[in-house]
Coordinates of C-alpha atoms in Angstrom, one line a residue:
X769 CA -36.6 -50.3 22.2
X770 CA -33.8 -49.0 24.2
X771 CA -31.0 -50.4 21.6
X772 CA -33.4 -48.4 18.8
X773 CA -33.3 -45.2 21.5
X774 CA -29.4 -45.3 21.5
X775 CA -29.2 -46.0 17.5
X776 CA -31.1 -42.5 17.3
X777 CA -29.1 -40.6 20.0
X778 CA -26.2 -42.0 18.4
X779 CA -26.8 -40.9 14.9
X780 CA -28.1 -37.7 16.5
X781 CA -24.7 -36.9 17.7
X782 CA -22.8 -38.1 14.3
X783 CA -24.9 -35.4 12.3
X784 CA -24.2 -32.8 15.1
X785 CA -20.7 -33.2 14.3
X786 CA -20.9 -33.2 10.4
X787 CA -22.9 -30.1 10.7
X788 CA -19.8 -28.7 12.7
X789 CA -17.8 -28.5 9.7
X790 CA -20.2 -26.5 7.7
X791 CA -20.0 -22.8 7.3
X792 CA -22.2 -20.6 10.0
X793 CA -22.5 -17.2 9.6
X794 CA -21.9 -16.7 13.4
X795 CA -19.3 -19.2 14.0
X796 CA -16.3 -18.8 16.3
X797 CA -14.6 -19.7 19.4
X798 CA -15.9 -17.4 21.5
X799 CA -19.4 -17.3 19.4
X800 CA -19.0 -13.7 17.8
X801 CA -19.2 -12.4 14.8
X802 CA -16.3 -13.4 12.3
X803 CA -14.1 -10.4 10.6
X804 CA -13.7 -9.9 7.1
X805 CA -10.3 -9.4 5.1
X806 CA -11.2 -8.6 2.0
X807 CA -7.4 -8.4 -0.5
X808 CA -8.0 -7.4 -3.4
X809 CA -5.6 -7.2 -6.5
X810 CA -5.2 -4.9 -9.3
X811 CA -4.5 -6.7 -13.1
X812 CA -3.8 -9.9 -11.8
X813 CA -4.2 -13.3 -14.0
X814 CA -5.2 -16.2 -12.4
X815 CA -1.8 -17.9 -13.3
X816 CA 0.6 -16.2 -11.5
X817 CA 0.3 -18.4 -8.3
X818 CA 3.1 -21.0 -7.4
X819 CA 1.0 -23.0 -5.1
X820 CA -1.8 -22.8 -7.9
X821 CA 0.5 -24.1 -11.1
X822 CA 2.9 -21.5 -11.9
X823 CA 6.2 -22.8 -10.8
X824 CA 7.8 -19.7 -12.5
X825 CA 6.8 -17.0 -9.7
X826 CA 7.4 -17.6 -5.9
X827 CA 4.4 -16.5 -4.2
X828 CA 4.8 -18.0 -0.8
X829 CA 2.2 -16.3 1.5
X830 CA -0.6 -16.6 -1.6
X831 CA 0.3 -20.4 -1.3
X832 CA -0.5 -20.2 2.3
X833 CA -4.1 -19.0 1.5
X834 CA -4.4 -21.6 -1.1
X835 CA -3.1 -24.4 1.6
X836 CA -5.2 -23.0 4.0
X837 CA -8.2 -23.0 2.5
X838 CA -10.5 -23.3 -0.9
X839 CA -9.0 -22.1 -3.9
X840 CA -11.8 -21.3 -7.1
X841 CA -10.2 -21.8 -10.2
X842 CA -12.9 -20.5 -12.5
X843 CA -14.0 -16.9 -11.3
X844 CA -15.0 -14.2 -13.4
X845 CA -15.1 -10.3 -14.3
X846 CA -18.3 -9.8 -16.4
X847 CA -16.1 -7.6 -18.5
X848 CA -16.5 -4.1 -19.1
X849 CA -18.2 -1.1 -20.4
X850 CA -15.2 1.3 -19.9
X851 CA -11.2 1.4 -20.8
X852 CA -10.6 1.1 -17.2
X853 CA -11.8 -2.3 -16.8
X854 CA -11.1 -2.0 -12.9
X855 CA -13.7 0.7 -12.2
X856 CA -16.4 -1.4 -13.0
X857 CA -15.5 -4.6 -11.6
X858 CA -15.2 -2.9 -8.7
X859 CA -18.7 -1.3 -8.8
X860 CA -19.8 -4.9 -9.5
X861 CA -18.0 -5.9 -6.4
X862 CA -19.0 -3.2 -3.8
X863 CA -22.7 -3.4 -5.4
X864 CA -23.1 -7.0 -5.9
X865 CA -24.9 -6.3 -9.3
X866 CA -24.2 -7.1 -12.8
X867 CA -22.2 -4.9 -14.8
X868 CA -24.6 -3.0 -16.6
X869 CA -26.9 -2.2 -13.9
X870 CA -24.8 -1.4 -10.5
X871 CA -26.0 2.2 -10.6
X872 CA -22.7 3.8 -12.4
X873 CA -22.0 4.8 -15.8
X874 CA -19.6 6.4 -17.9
X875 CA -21.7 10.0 -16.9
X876 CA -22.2 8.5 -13.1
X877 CA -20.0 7.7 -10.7
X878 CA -22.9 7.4 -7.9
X879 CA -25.4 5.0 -7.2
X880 CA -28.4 4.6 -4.9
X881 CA -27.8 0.8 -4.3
X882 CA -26.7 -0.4 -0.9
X883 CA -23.0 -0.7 -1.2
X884 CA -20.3 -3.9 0.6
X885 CA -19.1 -1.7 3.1
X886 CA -22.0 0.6 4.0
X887 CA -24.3 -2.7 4.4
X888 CA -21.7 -4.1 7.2
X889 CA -21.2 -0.4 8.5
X890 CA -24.9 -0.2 9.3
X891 CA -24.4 -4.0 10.8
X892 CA -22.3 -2.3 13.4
X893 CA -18.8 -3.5 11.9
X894 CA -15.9 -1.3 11.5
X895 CA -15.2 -0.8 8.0
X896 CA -12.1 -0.1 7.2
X897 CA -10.3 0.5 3.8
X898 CA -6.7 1.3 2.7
X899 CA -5.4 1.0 -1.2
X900 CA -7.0 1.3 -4.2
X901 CA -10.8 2.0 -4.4
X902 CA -11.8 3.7 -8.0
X903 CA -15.6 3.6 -7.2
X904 CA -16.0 7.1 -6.2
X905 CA -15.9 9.5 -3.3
X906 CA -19.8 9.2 -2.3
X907 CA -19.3 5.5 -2.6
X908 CA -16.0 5.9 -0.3
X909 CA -17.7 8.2 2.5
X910 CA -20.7 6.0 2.7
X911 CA -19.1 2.6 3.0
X912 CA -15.9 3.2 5.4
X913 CA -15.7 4.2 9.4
X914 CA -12.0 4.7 8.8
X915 CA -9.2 4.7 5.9
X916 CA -5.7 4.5 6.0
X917 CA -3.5 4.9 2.7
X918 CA -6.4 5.3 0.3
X919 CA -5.5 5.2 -3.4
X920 CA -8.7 7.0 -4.5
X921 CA -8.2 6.9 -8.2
X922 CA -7.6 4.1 -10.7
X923 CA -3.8 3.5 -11.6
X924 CA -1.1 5.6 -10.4
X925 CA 0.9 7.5 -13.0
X926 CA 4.4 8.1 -13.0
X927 CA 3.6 11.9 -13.6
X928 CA 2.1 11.7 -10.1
X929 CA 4.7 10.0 -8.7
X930 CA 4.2 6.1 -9.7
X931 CA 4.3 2.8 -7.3
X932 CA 7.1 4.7 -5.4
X933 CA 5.4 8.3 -4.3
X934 CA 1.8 8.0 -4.3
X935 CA -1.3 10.4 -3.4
X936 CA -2.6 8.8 -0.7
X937 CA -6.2 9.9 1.6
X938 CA -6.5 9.3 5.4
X939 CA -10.0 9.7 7.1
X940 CA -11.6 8.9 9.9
X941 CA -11.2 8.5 13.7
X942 CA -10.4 11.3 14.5
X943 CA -8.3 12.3 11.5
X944 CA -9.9 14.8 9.1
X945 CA -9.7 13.7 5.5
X946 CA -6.4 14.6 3.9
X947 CA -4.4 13.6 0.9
X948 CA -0.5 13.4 0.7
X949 CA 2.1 12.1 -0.7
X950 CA 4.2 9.3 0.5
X951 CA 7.4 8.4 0.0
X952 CA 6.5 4.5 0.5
X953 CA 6.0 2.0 -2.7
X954 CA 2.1 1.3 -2.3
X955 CA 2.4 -2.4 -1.4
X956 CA 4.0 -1.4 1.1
X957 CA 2.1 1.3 2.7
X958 CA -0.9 -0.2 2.1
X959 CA 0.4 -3.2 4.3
X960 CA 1.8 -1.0 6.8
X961 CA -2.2 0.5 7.1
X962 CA -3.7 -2.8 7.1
X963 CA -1.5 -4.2 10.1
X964 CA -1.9 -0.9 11.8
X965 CA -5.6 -1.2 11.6
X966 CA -5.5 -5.0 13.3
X967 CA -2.7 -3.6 16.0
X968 CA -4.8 -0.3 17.2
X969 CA -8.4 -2.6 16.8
X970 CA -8.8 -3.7 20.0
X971 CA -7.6 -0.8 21.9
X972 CA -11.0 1.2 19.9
X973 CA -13.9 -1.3 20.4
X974 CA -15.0 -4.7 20.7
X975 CA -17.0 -4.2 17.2
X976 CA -16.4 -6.6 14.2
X977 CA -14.6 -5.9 11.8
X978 CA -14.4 -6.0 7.7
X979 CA -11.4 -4.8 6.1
X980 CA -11.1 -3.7 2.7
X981 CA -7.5 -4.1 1.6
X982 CA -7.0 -3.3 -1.9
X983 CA -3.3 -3.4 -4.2
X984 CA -2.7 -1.4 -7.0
X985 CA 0.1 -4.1 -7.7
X986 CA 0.3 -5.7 -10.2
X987 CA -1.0 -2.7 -12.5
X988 CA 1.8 -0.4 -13.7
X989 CA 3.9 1.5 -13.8
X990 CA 5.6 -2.0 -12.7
X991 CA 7.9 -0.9 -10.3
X992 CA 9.2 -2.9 -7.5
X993 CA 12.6 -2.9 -5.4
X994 CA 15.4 -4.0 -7.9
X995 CA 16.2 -7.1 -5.5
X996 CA 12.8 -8.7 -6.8
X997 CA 13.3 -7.3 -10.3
X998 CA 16.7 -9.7 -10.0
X999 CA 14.8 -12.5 -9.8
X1000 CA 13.3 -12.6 -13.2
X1001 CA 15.5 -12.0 -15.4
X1002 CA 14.0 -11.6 -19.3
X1003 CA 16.4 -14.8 -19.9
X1004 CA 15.0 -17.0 -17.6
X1005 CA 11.2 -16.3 -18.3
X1006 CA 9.3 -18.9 -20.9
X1007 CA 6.9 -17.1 -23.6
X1008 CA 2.8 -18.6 -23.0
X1009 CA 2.1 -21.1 -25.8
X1010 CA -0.3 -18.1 -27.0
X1011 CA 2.3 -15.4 -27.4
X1012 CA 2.3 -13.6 -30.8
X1013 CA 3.6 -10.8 -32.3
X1014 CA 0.0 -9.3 -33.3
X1015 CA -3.6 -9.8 -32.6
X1016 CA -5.3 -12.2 -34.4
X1017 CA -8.4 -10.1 -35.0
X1018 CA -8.6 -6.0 -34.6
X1019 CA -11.5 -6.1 -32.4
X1020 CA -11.5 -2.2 -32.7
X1021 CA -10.2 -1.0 -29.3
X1022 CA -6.5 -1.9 -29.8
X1023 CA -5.3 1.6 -29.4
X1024 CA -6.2 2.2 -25.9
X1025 CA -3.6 2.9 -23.7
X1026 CA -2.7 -0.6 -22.2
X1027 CA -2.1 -2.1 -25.3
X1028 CA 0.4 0.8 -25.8
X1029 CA 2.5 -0.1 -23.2
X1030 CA 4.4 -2.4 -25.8
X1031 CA 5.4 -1.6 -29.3
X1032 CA 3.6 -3.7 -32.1
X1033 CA 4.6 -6.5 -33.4
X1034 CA 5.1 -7.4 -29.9
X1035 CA 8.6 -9.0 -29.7
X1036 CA 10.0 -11.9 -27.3
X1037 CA 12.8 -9.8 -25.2
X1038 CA 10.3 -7.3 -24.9
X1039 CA 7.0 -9.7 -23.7
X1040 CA 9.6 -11.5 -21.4
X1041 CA 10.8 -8.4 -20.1
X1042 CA 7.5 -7.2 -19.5
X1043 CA 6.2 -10.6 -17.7
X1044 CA 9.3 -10.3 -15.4
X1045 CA 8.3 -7.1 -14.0
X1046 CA 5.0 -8.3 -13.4
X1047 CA 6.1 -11.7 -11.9
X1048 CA 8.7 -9.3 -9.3
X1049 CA 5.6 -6.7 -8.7
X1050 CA 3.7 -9.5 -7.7
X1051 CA 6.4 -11.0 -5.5
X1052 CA 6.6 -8.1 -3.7
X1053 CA 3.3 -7.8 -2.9
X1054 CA 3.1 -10.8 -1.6
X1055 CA 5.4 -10.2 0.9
X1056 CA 3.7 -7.9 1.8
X1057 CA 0.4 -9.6 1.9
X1058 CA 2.5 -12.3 4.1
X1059 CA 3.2 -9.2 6.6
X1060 CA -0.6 -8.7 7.5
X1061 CA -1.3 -12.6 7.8
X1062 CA 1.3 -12.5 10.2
X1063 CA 0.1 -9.6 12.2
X1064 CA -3.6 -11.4 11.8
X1065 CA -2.6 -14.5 13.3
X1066 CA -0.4 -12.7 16.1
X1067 CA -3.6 -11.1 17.0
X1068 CA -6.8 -12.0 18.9
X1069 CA -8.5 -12.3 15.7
X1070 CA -6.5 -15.0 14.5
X1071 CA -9.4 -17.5 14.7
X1072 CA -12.4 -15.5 14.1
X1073 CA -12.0 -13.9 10.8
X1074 CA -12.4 -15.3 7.0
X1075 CA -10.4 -13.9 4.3
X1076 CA -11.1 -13.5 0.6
X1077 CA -8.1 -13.2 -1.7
X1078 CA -9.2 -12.3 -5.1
X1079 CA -8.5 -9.7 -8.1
X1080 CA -10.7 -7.7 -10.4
X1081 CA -9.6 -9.0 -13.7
X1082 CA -6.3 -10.5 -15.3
X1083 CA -3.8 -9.3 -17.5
X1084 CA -2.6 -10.8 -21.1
X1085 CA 0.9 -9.7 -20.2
X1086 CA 1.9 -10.7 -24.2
X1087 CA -0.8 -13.4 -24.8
X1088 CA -2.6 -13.7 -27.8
X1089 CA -0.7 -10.3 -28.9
X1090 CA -2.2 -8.3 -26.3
X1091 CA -0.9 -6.2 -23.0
X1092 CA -3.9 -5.4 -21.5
X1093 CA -7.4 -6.7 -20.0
X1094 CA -9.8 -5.3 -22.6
X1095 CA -10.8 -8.5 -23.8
X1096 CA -12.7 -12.1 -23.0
X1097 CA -9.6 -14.5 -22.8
X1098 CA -10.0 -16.2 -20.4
X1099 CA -6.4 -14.3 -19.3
X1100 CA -8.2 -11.0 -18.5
X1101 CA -11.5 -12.3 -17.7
X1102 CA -10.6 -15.2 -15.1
X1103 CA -9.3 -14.0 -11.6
X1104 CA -7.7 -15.8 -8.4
X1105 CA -10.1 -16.7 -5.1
X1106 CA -9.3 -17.9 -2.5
X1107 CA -11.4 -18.5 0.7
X1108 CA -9.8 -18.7 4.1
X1109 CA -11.4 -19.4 7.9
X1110 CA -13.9 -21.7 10.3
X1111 CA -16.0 -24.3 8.3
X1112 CA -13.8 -23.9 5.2
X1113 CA -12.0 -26.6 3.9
X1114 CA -7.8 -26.6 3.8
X1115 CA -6.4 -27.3 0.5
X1116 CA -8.9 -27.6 -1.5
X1117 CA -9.7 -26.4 -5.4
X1118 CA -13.0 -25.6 -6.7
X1119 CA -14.4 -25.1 -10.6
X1120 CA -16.9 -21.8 -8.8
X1121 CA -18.2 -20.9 -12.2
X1122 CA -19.4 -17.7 -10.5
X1123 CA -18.6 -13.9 -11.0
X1124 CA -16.7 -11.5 -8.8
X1125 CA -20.0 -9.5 -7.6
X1126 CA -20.9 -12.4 -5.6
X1127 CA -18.3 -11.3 -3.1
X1128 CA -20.8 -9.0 -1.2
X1129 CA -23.6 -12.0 -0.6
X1130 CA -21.2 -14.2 0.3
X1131 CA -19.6 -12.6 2.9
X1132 CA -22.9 -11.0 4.1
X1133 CA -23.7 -14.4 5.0
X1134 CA -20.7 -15.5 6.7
X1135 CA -20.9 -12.5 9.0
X1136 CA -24.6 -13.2 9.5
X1137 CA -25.6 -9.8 7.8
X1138 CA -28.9 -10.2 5.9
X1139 CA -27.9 -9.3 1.8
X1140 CA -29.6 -6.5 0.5
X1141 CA -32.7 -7.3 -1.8
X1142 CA -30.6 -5.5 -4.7
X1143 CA -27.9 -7.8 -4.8
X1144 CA -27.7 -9.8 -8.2
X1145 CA -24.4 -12.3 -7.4
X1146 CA -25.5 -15.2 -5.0
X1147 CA -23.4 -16.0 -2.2
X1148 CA -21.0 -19.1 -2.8
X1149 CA -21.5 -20.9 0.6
X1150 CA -23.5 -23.8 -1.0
X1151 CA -20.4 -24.8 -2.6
X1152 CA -18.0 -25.2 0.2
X1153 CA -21.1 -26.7 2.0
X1154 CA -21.2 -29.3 -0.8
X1155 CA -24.7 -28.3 -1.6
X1156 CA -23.5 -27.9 -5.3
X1157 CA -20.1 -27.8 -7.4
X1158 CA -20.6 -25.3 -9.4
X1159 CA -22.7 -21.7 -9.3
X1160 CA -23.4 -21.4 -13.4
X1161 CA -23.8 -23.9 -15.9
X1162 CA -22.7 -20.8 -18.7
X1163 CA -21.0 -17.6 -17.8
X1164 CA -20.8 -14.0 -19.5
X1165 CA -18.4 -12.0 -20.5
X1166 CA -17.7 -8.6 -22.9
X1167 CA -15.6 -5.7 -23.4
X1168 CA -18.0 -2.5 -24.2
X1169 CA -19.6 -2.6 -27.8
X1170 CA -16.5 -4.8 -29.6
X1171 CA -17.0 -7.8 -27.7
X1172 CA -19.5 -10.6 -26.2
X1173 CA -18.5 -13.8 -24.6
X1174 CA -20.5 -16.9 -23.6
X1175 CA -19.6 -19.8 -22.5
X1176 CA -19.8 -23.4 -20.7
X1177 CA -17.7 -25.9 -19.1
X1178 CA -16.1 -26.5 -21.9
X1179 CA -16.8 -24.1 -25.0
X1180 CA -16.4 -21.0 -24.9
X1181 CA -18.1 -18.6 -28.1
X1182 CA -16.6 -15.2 -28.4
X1183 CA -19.1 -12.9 -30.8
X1184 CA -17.2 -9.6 -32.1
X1185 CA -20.3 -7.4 -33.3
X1186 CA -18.9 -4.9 -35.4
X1187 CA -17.1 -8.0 -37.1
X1188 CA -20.4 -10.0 -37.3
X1189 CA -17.9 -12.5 -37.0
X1190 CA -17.9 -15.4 -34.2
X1191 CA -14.9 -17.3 -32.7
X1192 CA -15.7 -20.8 -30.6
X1193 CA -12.8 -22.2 -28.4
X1194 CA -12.8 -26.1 -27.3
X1195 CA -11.8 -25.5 -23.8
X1196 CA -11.1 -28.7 -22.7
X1197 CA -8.8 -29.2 -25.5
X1198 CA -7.3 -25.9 -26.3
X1199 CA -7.0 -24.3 -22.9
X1200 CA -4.8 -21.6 -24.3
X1201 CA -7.9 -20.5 -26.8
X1202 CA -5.3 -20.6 -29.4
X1203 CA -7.4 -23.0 -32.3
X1204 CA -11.0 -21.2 -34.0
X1205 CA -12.9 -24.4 -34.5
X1206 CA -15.8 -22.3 -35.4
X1207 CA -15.7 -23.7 -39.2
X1208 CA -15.4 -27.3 -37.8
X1209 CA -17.5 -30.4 -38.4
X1210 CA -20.2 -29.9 -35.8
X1211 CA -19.1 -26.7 -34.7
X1212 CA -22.8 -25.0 -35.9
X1213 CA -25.2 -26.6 -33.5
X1214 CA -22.7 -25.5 -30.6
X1215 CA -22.6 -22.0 -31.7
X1216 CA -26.3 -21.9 -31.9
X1217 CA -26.9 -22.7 -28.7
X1218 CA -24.2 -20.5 -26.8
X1219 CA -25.2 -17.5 -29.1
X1220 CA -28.8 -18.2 -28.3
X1221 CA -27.4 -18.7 -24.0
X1222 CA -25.5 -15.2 -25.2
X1223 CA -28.8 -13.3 -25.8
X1224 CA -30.2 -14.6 -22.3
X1225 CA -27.6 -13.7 -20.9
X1226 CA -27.4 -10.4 -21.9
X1227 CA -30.9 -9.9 -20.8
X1228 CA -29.4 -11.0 -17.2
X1229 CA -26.6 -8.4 -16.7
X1230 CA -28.5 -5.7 -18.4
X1231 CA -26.4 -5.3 -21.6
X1232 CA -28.6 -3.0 -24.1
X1233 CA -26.0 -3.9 -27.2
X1234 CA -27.9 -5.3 -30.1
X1235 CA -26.7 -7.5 -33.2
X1236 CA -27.8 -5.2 -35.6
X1237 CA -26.8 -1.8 -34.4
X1238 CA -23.9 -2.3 -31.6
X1239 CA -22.8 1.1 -31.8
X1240 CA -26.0 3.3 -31.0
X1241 CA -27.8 0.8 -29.1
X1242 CA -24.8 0.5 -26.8
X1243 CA -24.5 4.9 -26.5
X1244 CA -25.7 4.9 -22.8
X1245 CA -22.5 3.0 -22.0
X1246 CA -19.9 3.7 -24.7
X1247 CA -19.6 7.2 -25.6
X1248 CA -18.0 8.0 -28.5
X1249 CA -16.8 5.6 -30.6
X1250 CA -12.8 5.8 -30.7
X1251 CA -10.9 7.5 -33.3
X1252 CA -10.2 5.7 -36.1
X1253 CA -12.3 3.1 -35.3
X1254 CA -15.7 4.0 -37.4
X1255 CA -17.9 2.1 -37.7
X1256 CA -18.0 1.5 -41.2
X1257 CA -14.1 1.1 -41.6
X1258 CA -13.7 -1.9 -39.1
X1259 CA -12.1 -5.0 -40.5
X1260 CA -9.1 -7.2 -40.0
X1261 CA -6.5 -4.2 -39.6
X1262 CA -3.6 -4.4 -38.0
X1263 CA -1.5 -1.3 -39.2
X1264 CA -2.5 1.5 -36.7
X1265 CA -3.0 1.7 -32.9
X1266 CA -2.9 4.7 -31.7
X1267 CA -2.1 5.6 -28.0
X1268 CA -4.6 7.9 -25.9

């Protein structure tokens, strides 16, 4: 009886120690509530990380999230009802709702949804926020205590001074709010903001924290210090396997203003030109980024706060014919994540198969907060607890009334409805979605079920667009249809993009 008594204690004590290693929401060395650093990225595909495949761009202090802790390789944006694919993304993020019902619109930028920052704000964290937020200023007043360098718009224009002069808003603490330009590239005064914030913390209040820090790197204008423009030289960077000279297919928004940013046909000095700015922007930032991990782990957070590295769509930076993100290549759809602190595993790679808007559940629950009833996008805790390997078995994806995406672990079926026309990719073979397969052997029973997965899907996120009338079923969210792009004149064009 007494060897049985031991054999339980015993086993008792192994379990107490496996369940040491899982996440807790309260978890840290002096039993307090974690922090939250939140980096987010503007325009930045999911393979521009060294540490993560890309042995082309040095990304040193990214790579020291990625060997730090768990890094998803299949995230998504759901895609996008507007142009500006950032704005909602980032509604998606600070709502943790699916893209067609967060509240906003193209004729709202308000919601009545509890909101990221405002839920950990009422929690008794201090919110804080510098860079880019494009979700509005109600949003912006109700989620932040304090904000340091905030880029309240979407990109910022070289008429209003570019990377190098921005408009920038300081609130808060004491400081009335005020916008001004600085003479600082963004990446860097957002950095300087962020490590300012974790120096003056302390010296405030013992409250938790959550920090919003969001780049407007890589988006352009691409400017960076010439030193890191150096490095990547046109003649030294490789075209993707899925560069070409034109679009494949005219999905009817090609004359927006990303896709302007190049002259069509695309050509390969100008692509590699192009990707060499965006591979020295994104250097940059990351040194920048590596300045407030340093300052974090010089500080007496070091050990009590989980970060989240992550950005709110890619970039086809020359793939497939394209410049921008208004598409559902997996280029512009997939994003990096990375998730750092107690309980989570170093160095390891997850599939995820989740979308961005599960960022506001999942680090509700790290910090112990309970998630707000409205909130759509689960938190992604049972994964790094090995409760399950992947979130979604099929994921969604669109670009406003010109395209819809589904897809599973290994096929992916893009439906362009003013086309009628659909396009199925064989993942696991042709991860560069470079080979139709849709008129293959076999192909037919695979479309029917991913179309039929489309229309549930669809039903999911909220997306009123119908098969048989795209354009007016899909008015509440697209506005006009663009110029030149009629609806009864859309084909396979390629002769005319206009810029806006």
């Amino acid at each position: 009886m007494n060897n049985t008594f031991r054999a339980i204690k015993f086993l008792f004590i192994i379990l107490c120690a496996i369940s040491s290693l899982t996440v807790s929401p309260s978890y840290s060395e002096q039993n307090e509530r974690p922090n939250i650093l939140l980096i987010i990225t503007d325009d930045q595909s999911i393979d521009t990380i060294n540490a993560l495949g890309n042995k082309a761009i040095q990304t040193p202090n990214i790579d020291r999230l990625a060997h730090s802790g768990m890094a998803f390789t299949h995230v998504f944006n759901q895609g996008s009802w507007s142009g500006a694919v950032c704005a909602p993304s980032r509604q998606m993020i600070n709502t943790g709702r699916n893209l067609h019902m967060t509240g906003f619109s193209p004729v709202s930028n308000k919601t009545t949804y509890p909101l990221m920052g405002e839920t950990f704000r009422q929690s008794g964290y201090e919110t804080f926020i510098t860079g880019k937020w494009h979700v509005g200023d109600n949003a912006l007043k109700r989620s932040f205590n304090i904000g340091r360098a905030v880029h309240e718009g979407g990109m910022a224009p070289i008429r209003k001074g570019g990377q190098w002069k921005p408009w920038l808003t300081d609130f808060g603490e004491k400081i009335k709010w005020a916008k001004k330009q600085k003479n600082q590239h963004t990446s860097e005064a957002f950095a300087d903001a962020a490590i300012s914030y974790i120096e003056t913390k302390e010296k405030r209040n013992n409250n938790p924290f959550f920090m919003y820090v969001a780049f407007t790197a890589p988006h352009d204008p691409r400017q960076s210090p010439q030193s890191y423009v150096d490095k990547y030289p046109a003649e030294s960077i490789n075209l993707p396997p899925n560069f070409l000279p034109m679009p494949e297919i005219d999905a009817g928004d090609y004359n927006i203003r990303d896709e302007a940013l190049m002259t069509f046909p695309r050509t390969e000095k100008q692509t590699k030109e192009f990707i060499g700015e965006y591979y020295a922007m994104i250097e940059h930032m990351d040194d920048q980024i590596g300045r407030i991990l340093d300052s974090l782990e010089k500080s007496p957070y070091a050990n009590n706060t989980y970060i989240i590295f992550t950005s709110d769509h890619g970039l086809a930076v020359g793939k497939h014919g394209l410049a921008g993100k208004q598409s559902v290549y997996d280029h512009s759809i997939r994003t990096p994540f990375i998730m750092v602190g107690n309980g989570i595993p170093e160095n390891t790679r997850a599939k995820g198969m989740f979308y961005l808007n599960s960022i506001f559940a999942t680090t509700a629950e790290l910090a112990g907060i309970d998630t707000p009833e409205s909130v759509q996008g689960p938190s992604v805790l049972p994964i790094i607890r090995g409760e399950k390997t992947v979130m979604n078995n099929y994921i969604y994806g669109s670009y406003r009334h010109f395209q819809r995406m589904a897809r599973n672990h290994r096929y992916k079926l893009v439906y362009y409805p003013l086309l009628k026309r659909n396009v199925l990719f064989d993942l696991m073979n042709d991860p560069w979605e470079m080979h139709d397969i849709s008129n293959a052997e076999g192909s037919a029973s695979i479309i029917q079920e991913l179309t039929a997965k489309l229309e549930e899907l669809k039903v999911e996120v909220g997306d009123p667009l119908t098969n048989d009338d795209p354009v007016n079923s899909y008015q509440p969210f697209t506005g006009k249809v663009r110029p030149g792009f009629q609806k009864d004149k859309i084909g396979i064009k390629q002769t005319v993009f206009k810029e806006h």
